[in-house]
Amino acid sequence: MRVKVLSRNPDDYIRETKQDLQRVPRNYDPALHPFEVPREYMRALNATKLERVFAKPFLASLDGHRDGVNCMAKHPHSLSTILSGACDGEVKIWNLTKRECIRTLQAHEGFVRGICARFCGTSFFTVGDDKTVKHWKMDGPGYGGEEEPLHTILGKTVYTGIDHHWKEAVFATCGHQVDIWDEQRTSPICSLTWGVDSISSVKFNPIEVILDMRTNTLCWNPMEAFIFTSANEDHNLYTFDMRFLESPVMVHIDHVSAVLDVDYSPTGKEFVSASFDKSIRIFPVDKGHSREVYHTKRMQHVITVKWTSDNKYILCGSDEMNIRLWKANASEKLGVLVPRERAAMNYNQKLKEKFQHHPQIKRIARHRHLPKAIYSQAKELRIMREARRRKELNRRKHSKPGSSPFVPEKKKHIVAVVK
């Protein structure tokens, strides 16, 4: 007589408490799971499709300005507070949580060219076409009080930008020249000039880089002190290492019109750009093409853009008097996630990373709907680039060896480096 006995250890399948999940015995031997990779591939394909289905980045529109939004600034300590300046001289302070304007003041006559908050968050500065620099309290006046600036400086020329020091009572303005100001003085403590051209952004560097076309603005990487990105009139963005300015680290080439503003994420791994082509794009720092493009039918030329300090949202101001709030990750679900939901989301993300180079998943993940104007211009630019490349190849083929050297794409847009 033969007796077969099955024995089980209760510790392998009994929960210690009622809150624990049921234990499921699993054997991870690959020989027992011959269809594991095809099954994971289908899960990754479904996860990629669902990501595009649920990609709804637009959150809200902040209405109230009577003219185009020309500049914005973030509060240094409050995530829910944003400041905006318009082309009619009006400045508004917004509460993003309530999505409403909490204060409005007529700051300047003409355009508000620049706005920045003081490092302590108790006040802010504005510059405008009326040749003045004004210092305002962040909190409004009491009941019945009038909106008056704390301090007003009348300059000789129009100021085009302003920025404040992160720790000291010093700020800088730009226009015909760069001026460094002390908050307690009415005259600059230092003035810097370069030739006769006007300056549109306040940045300091011992080396001057000359590009093909005008640079509209600059933004420093918050995590890498030597890296900055410039937005240029030639549709491109250039990421430089200030220690090696002979050529850019990366050229970002997806826009089809002049790039007007750029801002880094707090992590320093991505940045967002605003363009005259009525769209905003999110670029990884180490990639030449954008991972995301945002646009709406009503959005016009985007003049200014900001990435919030919690790394979750993007704000943009455009010509048609609106400030729009977007998700930094288009398919991200807002609100509190239960642990199982978070685990499923992380699992799907790892599957998408594992199979990201498979043709079908790569095609779905990269596909974006574009307005007809942007699509046509992008197609035309591709044809022009290909024609230039073909022309260079033909010239090199029919020239004396060495007379037509190969120039890398990164160095084609650098005219000169002046030390």
XYZ file of C-alpha atoms in Angstrom, residues 3-419:
417
model
C 0.267 6.564 0.952
C 0.932 10.077 -0.428
C 0.805 13.013 1.992
C 0.639 16.692 1.127
C 2.030 19.034 3.759
C 1.695 22.833 3.837
C 3.192 25.407 6.095
C 0.416 27.759 7.265
C 2.921 30.629 7.386
C 3.082 30.546 3.566
C -0.581 31.365 2.950
C -2.230 32.633 6.166
C -2.357 36.372 6.785
C -0.865 37.694 9.991
C -3.592 40.375 10.321
C -6.878 41.112 8.595
C -5.377 44.160 6.890
C -2.748 42.102 5.030
C -3.320 41.028 1.426
C -3.952 37.368 0.707
C -0.709 35.529 0.029
C -0.569 33.867 -3.365
C 2.038 31.102 -3.854
C 4.005 31.688 -7.032
C 6.754 29.844 -8.837
C 8.953 32.186 -10.840
C 10.659 29.446 -12.837
C 10.829 30.711 -16.496
C 10.178 27.208 -17.780
C 6.716 27.289 -16.215
C 5.844 30.664 -17.819
C 6.630 30.365 -21.536
C 4.249 33.219 -22.495
C 5.480 35.725 -19.906
C 7.118 38.133 -22.387
C 4.169 38.170 -24.882
C 1.794 38.710 -21.965
C 3.858 41.619 -20.613
C 4.124 43.070 -24.117
C 0.322 43.155 -24.454
C 0.051 44.757 -21.008
C 2.600 47.400 -22.009
C 0.716 48.024 -25.282
C -2.591 48.439 -23.406
C -0.964 50.694 -20.808
C 0.469 52.922 -23.570
C -2.906 53.153 -25.311
C -4.673 53.988 -22.035
C -2.055 56.662 -21.299
C -2.921 58.429 -24.554
C -6.666 57.962 -23.970
C -6.487 59.601 -20.523
C -4.023 62.340 -21.547
C -6.030 65.463 -20.704
C -3.458 68.069 -19.630
C -5.589 71.232 -19.662
C -6.928 72.116 -16.189
C -8.182 75.702 -16.082
C -8.165 79.142 -17.708
C -7.695 82.239 -15.537
C -9.744 84.997 -17.163
C -9.662 88.648 -16.167
C -6.966 90.477 -18.085
C -8.165 92.989 -20.661
C -5.031 92.751 -22.798
C -2.363 90.168 -23.650
C -0.417 88.625 -20.762
C 3.210 89.702 -21.195
C 5.037 88.339 -18.121
C 4.534 86.150 -15.046
C 6.315 85.443 -11.775
C 6.053 82.763 -9.102
C 5.740 83.440 -5.374
C 8.932 82.188 -3.666
C 7.085 80.519 -0.767
C 3.449 79.991 -1.821
C 2.719 77.346 -4.465
C -0.819 78.652 -5.015
C 0.159 82.276 -5.752
C 1.140 83.571 -9.189
C 1.667 87.143 -10.448
C 0.975 88.288 -14.008
C 1.519 91.510 -15.929
C -0.401 92.561 -19.057
C 0.186 94.803 -22.042
C -2.161 97.475 -20.652
C -0.043 98.016 -17.512
C -2.294 95.921 -15.267
C -0.865 93.483 -12.685
C -2.950 90.694 -11.169
C -2.246 88.307 -8.299
C -3.949 84.914 -8.652
C -4.879 82.126 -6.250
C -4.436 78.880 -8.177
C -6.283 76.794 -5.589
C -9.463 78.873 -5.972
C -8.580 79.755 -9.598
C -9.517 83.388 -9.094
C -7.879 86.811 -9.009
C -7.289 88.066 -5.460
C -5.842 91.482 -6.307
C -5.647 93.843 -9.287
C -3.580 97.006 -9.592
C -2.734 99.430 -12.378
C 1.037 99.354 -12.170
C 2.240 101.136 -15.323
C 1.223 103.141 -18.351
C 1.835 100.837 -21.293
C 3.307 97.329 -21.222
C 4.419 95.601 -18.033
C 7.801 94.367 -19.299
C 8.932 92.399 -16.265
C 7.817 91.257 -12.834
C 9.596 89.439 -9.999
C 8.929 88.651 -6.344
C 11.289 89.512 -3.502
C 13.050 86.495 -1.953
C 11.058 86.851 1.305
C 7.708 86.891 -0.523
C 6.413 90.078 1.169
C 6.700 92.328 -1.888
C 7.360 92.366 -5.624
C 8.884 94.596 -8.326
C 7.593 95.598 -11.761
C 9.091 97.461 -14.734
C 7.182 98.958 -17.643
C 7.221 101.116 -20.758
C 6.847 104.266 -18.628
C 10.582 103.973 -17.665
C 9.811 103.227 -14.017
C 10.709 100.498 -11.543
C 8.029 100.074 -8.873
C 8.171 98.203 -5.573
C 4.783 96.895 -4.320
C 3.586 95.118 -1.185
C 2.337 91.586 -1.785
C -0.671 92.211 0.499
C -3.218 94.752 -0.673
C -4.068 97.994 1.133
C -6.588 98.077 3.952
C -10.273 98.893 3.522
C -10.641 102.234 1.748
C -6.898 102.512 1.080
C -5.404 103.308 -2.321
C -2.998 101.162 -4.316
C 0.339 102.947 -3.963
C 3.832 101.541 -4.565
C 6.282 101.423 -1.678
C 9.011 102.901 -3.851
C 9.255 104.229 -7.422
C 12.423 104.726 -9.462
C 12.262 106.801 -12.636
C 14.858 105.715 -15.176
C 16.243 107.296 -18.332
C 15.305 104.476 -20.715
C 12.692 101.721 -21.010
C 13.410 98.622 -18.910
C 12.719 95.267 -20.608
C 13.294 92.868 -17.714
C 13.911 92.555 -13.981
C 15.143 89.891 -11.599
C 15.788 89.810 -7.844
C 18.639 88.273 -5.888
C 17.696 85.074 -4.051
C 19.119 86.132 -0.667
C 20.109 89.810 -0.701
C 18.241 93.110 -1.080
C 19.607 93.582 -4.614
C 17.852 93.422 -7.981
C 18.890 93.816 -11.616
C 17.156 95.463 -14.557
C 17.952 95.384 -18.262
C 17.167 97.457 -21.313
C 19.674 99.782 -22.922
C 22.123 98.450 -20.278
C 22.171 96.121 -17.274
C 21.793 97.954 -13.947
C 22.357 96.460 -10.499
C 20.254 98.191 -7.818
C 20.149 98.316 -4.052
C 16.577 98.482 -2.746
C 17.410 101.496 -0.555
C 18.913 103.612 -3.351
C 17.410 105.470 -6.299
C 20.471 105.122 -8.527
C 22.139 101.889 -9.676
C 25.207 100.688 -7.779
C 26.621 99.200 -10.989
C 25.899 99.507 -14.718
C 27.067 97.125 -17.441
C 26.882 97.767 -21.195
C 27.721 95.743 -24.341
C 27.779 97.679 -27.603
C 24.628 99.418 -28.790
C 22.116 96.546 -28.755
C 19.325 96.488 -26.195
C 19.307 93.611 -23.679
C 16.155 91.542 -23.194
C 17.200 89.253 -20.332
C 19.356 89.767 -17.225
C 22.157 87.190 -17.054
C 25.865 87.518 -16.219
C 28.703 85.621 -17.886
C 32.395 86.396 -18.551
C 32.145 85.004 -22.097
C 29.884 86.267 -24.875
C 28.280 83.846 -27.338
C 26.969 85.187 -30.659
C 24.197 83.132 -32.280
C 22.602 83.439 -35.718
C 19.559 85.290 -34.375
C 18.418 87.088 -31.250
C 18.086 85.202 -27.948
C 14.770 86.106 -26.304
C 15.367 84.746 -22.801
C 17.554 82.474 -20.694
C 16.880 80.075 -17.833
C 19.384 78.426 -15.483
C 19.134 74.756 -14.552
C 18.255 74.698 -10.813
C 20.157 71.425 -10.228
C 23.277 71.983 -12.364
C 24.874 75.353 -11.707
C 26.765 75.540 -15.028
C 23.891 74.628 -17.375
C 21.481 77.121 -18.927
C 19.048 77.063 -21.856
C 18.375 79.955 -24.235
C 15.249 80.518 -26.342
C 16.090 81.811 -29.808
C 14.354 83.535 -32.715
C 15.431 80.760 -35.121
C 12.764 78.342 -33.716
C 15.352 76.473 -31.601
C 16.462 76.246 -27.989
C 20.122 75.835 -27.053
C 21.413 74.250 -23.849
C 24.901 75.472 -22.927
C 27.522 74.578 -20.361
C 28.972 77.936 -19.315
C 32.450 76.347 -18.960
C 32.493 75.278 -22.636
C 30.649 77.854 -24.699
C 32.264 76.962 -28.030
C 29.225 74.789 -28.869
C 25.897 74.002 -27.177
C 25.423 70.789 -25.236
C 22.114 70.159 -27.028
C 19.989 71.798 -29.728
C 16.204 71.409 -29.261
C 14.454 71.758 -32.625
C 10.685 71.033 -32.531
C 9.170 74.542 -32.629
C 8.230 76.077 -35.980
C 8.334 79.735 -34.944
C 10.302 82.004 -32.599
C 10.672 80.694 -29.022
C 9.707 83.452 -26.601
C 10.163 81.993 -23.107
C 11.618 78.998 -21.272
C 11.486 77.729 -17.680
C 13.041 74.717 -15.958
C 11.278 72.172 -13.786
C 12.448 72.069 -10.130
C 14.133 68.706 -10.805
C 16.300 70.189 -13.562
C 15.573 67.207 -15.839
C 13.054 68.962 -18.119
C 12.079 72.434 -19.243
C 9.023 73.992 -20.857
C 9.114 76.469 -23.748
C 6.589 78.965 -25.107
C 6.534 79.873 -28.779
C 5.033 82.261 -31.299
C 3.550 79.188 -33.041
C 0.727 79.106 -30.410
C 2.005 76.037 -28.561
C 4.084 75.076 -25.549
C 6.438 72.088 -25.498
C 8.121 70.046 -22.768
C 11.699 68.978 -23.536
C 13.954 66.573 -21.636
C 17.286 68.328 -21.066
C 19.254 65.575 -22.824
C 16.920 65.120 -25.838
C 16.669 67.155 -29.032
C 12.914 66.610 -29.464
C 10.010 67.401 -27.149
C 8.154 64.696 -25.251
C 4.889 66.688 -25.121
C 3.152 69.527 -26.968
C 0.144 71.457 -25.593
C -2.215 73.661 -27.619
C -5.854 74.731 -27.757
C -7.988 76.219 -30.528
C -8.316 79.573 -28.769
C -4.729 79.926 -27.556
C -2.774 82.533 -29.510
C 0.936 83.441 -29.410
C 2.305 82.237 -26.060
C 4.491 84.957 -24.549
C 5.379 83.648 -21.091
C 5.498 80.265 -19.332
C 6.293 79.009 -15.816
C 6.770 75.572 -14.219
C 5.358 75.439 -10.663
C 7.637 74.678 -7.733
C 5.880 71.389 -6.889
C 6.779 70.001 -10.368
C 3.139 69.143 -11.162
C 1.745 72.055 -13.167
C 2.646 74.478 -15.956
C 1.275 78.011 -16.404
C 1.309 79.939 -19.672
C 0.186 83.437 -20.623
C -0.804 84.311 -24.179
C -1.965 87.121 -26.450
C -5.686 86.568 -25.960
C -5.603 87.685 -22.281
C -5.713 84.211 -20.680
C -3.485 82.364 -18.237
C -3.836 78.608 -18.686
C -3.049 75.875 -16.174
C -1.745 72.531 -17.500
C -0.591 69.252 -16.015
C 3.138 68.623 -16.388
C 2.344 64.937 -16.986
C -0.637 64.852 -19.352
C -2.012 61.451 -18.266
C -1.343 61.833 -14.534
C -4.346 61.202 -12.292
C -4.869 63.983 -9.766
C -5.938 63.355 -6.187
C -5.090 60.698 -3.610
C -4.177 57.248 -4.973
C -4.863 54.096 -2.977
C -1.807 51.812 -2.571
C -3.020 49.193 -5.078
C -3.754 51.903 -7.646
C -0.273 53.372 -7.162
C 1.310 49.902 -7.449
C -0.583 49.239 -10.711
C 0.491 52.635 -12.072
C 4.159 51.953 -11.235
C 3.939 48.470 -12.777
C 2.479 49.868 -16.009
C 5.192 52.533 -16.105
C 7.934 49.900 -15.817
C 6.295 47.831 -18.554
C 6.207 50.851 -20.864
C 9.884 51.525 -20.173
C 10.759 47.879 -20.845
C 9.004 47.767 -24.237
C 9.451 51.433 -25.227
C 11.518 50.572 -28.319
C 8.978 48.152 -29.826
C 7.634 49.771 -33.019
C 3.923 49.724 -32.175
C 4.347 50.998 -28.600
C 6.850 53.637 -29.746
C 4.448 54.869 -32.432
C 1.494 55.198 -30.023
C 3.577 56.868 -27.295
C 5.083 59.443 -29.703
C 1.946 60.323 -31.662
C 0.491 63.794 -31.001
C -2.300 65.671 -32.770
C -1.047 69.012 -34.073
C -2.879 72.033 -35.517
C -2.800 72.121 -39.290
C -0.624 75.258 -39.357
C 2.081 73.709 -37.134
C 1.956 70.405 -39.030
C 2.395 72.169 -42.398
C 5.219 74.393 -41.154
C 7.025 71.424 -39.577
C 6.770 69.518 -42.842
C 8.135 72.498 -44.770
C 11.048 72.892 -42.306
C 11.896 69.185 -42.672
C 12.018 69.577 -46.468
C 14.272 72.655 -46.124
C 16.646 70.877 -43.731
C 16.855 67.878 -46.039
C 17.540 70.149 -49.027
C 20.365 71.908 -47.141
C 21.848 68.557 -46.109
C 21.686 67.268 -49.688
C 23.300 70.470 -50.960
C 26.179 70.127 -48.479
C 26.728 66.502 -49.504
C 26.823 67.438 -53.193
C 29.211 70.326 -52.563
C 31.507 68.088 -50.528
C 31.339 65.350 -53.166
C 32.391 67.675 -56.008
C 34.990 69.708 -54.083
C 38.641 69.197 -53.386
C 39.115 66.857 -50.376
C 39.274 68.904 -47.171
C 38.052 72.166 -48.750
C 34.479 71.672 -47.473
C 34.824 70.396 -43.913
C 31.973 68.711 -42.076
C 30.346 71.053 -39.487
C 28.342 69.403 -36.669
C 24.729 70.550 -36.229
C 25.564 71.927 -32.769
C 28.158 74.351 -34.211
C 26.207 75.536 -37.266
C 24.304 78.188 -35.313
C 27.302 79.664 -33.456
C 28.616 82.709 -35.290
C 31.485 83.547 -32.895
C 32.750 83.165 -29.336
C 34.282 86.338 -27.917
C 36.445 85.870 -24.816
